[in-house]
Structure formats: structure tokens, C-alpha cells
Coordinates of C-alpha atoms in Angstrom, one line a residue:
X1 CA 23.6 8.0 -24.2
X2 CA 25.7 9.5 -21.5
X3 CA 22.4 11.8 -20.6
X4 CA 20.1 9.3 -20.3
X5 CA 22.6 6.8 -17.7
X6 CA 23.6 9.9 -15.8
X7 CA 19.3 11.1 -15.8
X8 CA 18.8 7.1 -14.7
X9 CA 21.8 7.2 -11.7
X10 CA 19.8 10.5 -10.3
X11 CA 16.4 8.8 -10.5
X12 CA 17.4 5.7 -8.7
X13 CA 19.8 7.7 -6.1
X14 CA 16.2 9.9 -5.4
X15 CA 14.5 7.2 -4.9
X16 CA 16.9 5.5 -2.2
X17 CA 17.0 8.7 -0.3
X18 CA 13.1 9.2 -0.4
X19 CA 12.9 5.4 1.2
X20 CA 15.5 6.0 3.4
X21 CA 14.5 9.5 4.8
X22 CA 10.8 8.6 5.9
X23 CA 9.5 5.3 7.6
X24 CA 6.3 5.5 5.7
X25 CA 6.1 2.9 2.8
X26 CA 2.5 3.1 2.0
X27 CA 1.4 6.3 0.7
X28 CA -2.2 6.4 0.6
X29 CA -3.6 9.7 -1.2
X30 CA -7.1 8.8 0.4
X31 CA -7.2 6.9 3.5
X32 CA -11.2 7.1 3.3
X33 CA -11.6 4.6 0.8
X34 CA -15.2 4.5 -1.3
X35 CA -17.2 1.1 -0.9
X36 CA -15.9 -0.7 -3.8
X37 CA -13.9 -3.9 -4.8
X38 CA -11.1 -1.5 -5.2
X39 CA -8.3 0.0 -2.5
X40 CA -6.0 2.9 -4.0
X41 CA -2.7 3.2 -2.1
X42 CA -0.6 5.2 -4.3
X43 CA 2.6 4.8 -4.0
X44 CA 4.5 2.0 -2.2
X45 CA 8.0 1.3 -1.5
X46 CA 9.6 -1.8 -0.7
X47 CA 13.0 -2.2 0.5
X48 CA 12.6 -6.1 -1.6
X49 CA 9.7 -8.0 -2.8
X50 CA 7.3 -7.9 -0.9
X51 CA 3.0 -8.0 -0.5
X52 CA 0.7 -5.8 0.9
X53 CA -2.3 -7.4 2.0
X54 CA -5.6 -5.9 2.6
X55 CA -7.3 -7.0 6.1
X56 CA -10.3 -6.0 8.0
X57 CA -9.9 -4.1 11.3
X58 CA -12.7 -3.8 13.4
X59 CA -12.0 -2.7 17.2
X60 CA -8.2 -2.6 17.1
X61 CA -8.3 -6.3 15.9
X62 CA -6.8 -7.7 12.7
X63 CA -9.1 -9.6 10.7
X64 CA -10.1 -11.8 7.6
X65 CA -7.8 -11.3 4.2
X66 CA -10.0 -9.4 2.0
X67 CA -7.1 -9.1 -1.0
X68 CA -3.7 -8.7 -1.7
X69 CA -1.0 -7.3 -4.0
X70 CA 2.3 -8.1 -5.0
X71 CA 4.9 -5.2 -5.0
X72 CA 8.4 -5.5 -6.4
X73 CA 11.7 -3.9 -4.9
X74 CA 11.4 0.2 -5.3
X75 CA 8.8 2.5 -5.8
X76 CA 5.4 0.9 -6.7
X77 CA 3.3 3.8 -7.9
X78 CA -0.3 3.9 -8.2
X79 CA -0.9 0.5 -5.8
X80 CA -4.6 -1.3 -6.3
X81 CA -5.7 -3.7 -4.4
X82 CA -8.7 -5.6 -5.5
X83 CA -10.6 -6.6 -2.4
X84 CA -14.1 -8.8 -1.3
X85 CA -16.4 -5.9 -0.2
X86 CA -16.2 -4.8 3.0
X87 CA -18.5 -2.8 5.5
X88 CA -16.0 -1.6 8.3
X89 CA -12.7 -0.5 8.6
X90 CA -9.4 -2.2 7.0
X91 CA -5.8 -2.1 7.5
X92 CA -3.3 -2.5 4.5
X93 CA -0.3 -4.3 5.7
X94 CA 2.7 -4.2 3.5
X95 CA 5.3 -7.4 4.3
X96 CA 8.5 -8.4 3.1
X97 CA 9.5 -12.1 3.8
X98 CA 8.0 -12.8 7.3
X99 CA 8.4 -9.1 8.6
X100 CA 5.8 -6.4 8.2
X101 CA 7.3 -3.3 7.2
X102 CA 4.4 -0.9 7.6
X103 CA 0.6 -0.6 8.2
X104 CA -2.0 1.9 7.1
X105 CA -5.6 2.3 8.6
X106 CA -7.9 2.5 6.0
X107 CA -11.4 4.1 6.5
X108 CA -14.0 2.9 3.9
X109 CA -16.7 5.7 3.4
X110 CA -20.4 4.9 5.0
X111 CA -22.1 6.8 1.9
X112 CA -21.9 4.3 -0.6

């Protein structure tokens, strides 16, 4: 018992200094993202409850909601949004309450 609360105390401890130490919440393993109804962020952290949405981005603009995702206080691993298809770039937006915490250019590929 006393292993598996101390093993739980280091997990959470490394997990509030990898949030603290870099002001990157949306870890995207592939920001070229293939044509689907799909976007794969990885992991995401959120200081609280939070969203990310999904927009298009076309010429430095932000556009139309194309999906979103609900993300909880922590570490969200393995982030999928399910988005309408989309032909140009988007921009996943991750916001807690009102503020948005972070933003991520996403590049869909043109091969698809």
C-alpha cells in the first residue's frame, strides 16, 4: 500500500513540473495531419477543464469550428478530435473558461 501512494505522489508531482516547466500544452506528434475526420494531438495538458477546439485557418485568419474535445484537469494523453473534413490548414485551440491557453497550427496533408 505504502508503494503504490508514494509511486502515485511521484506521478502527479512529475506531472506538475512537466506543466509547469514548458508553455506548450498541446503536444502534437504530427502537425501534418492526413485528410480525414480525425485530428491526433497527443498529449494535452490543462491547468483545469478545459476544450480544445478544432478551427480552420486559412491566411492568418481563424475560421469556422470544424470539431471539438473536451479535456479534463492534467495530462490528456492520446487527444482525438473528430472534425468535418477540411481542405486547408487548421489551428487547434485549447481554452480553459474564456482564456485560450495555447494554439497549435495544424497542416493537413495535400496527398489524400
Amino acid at each position: 500500500m505504502f508503494k503504490s501512494i508514494t509511486l502515485a505522489a511521484v506521478v502527479i508531482a512529475a506531472s506538475a513540473s512537466i506543466a509547469s516547466a514548458s508553455s506548450n500544452y498541446i503536444s502534437t506528434f504530427a502537425p501534418s495531419q492526413e485528410r480525414t475526420t480525425e485530428v491526433e494531438l497527443g498529449l494535452v495538458v490543462a491547468e483545469a477543464n478545459g476544450v480544445v477546439e478544432i478551427r480552420d485557418y486559412r491566411n492568418g485568419q481563424i475560421g469556422k469550428l470544424l470539431g471539438s474535445e473536451v479535456v479534463k484537469a492534467g495530462g490528456n494523453p492520446a487527444v482525438d478530435v473528430e472534425i468535418t473534413p477540411s481542405f486547408g490548414n487548421a489551428i487547434a485551440i485549447l481554452k480553459v473558461g474564456d482564456n485560450v491557453v495555447d494554439t497549435q497550427a495544424l497542416n493537413f496533408s495535400q496527398h489524400n
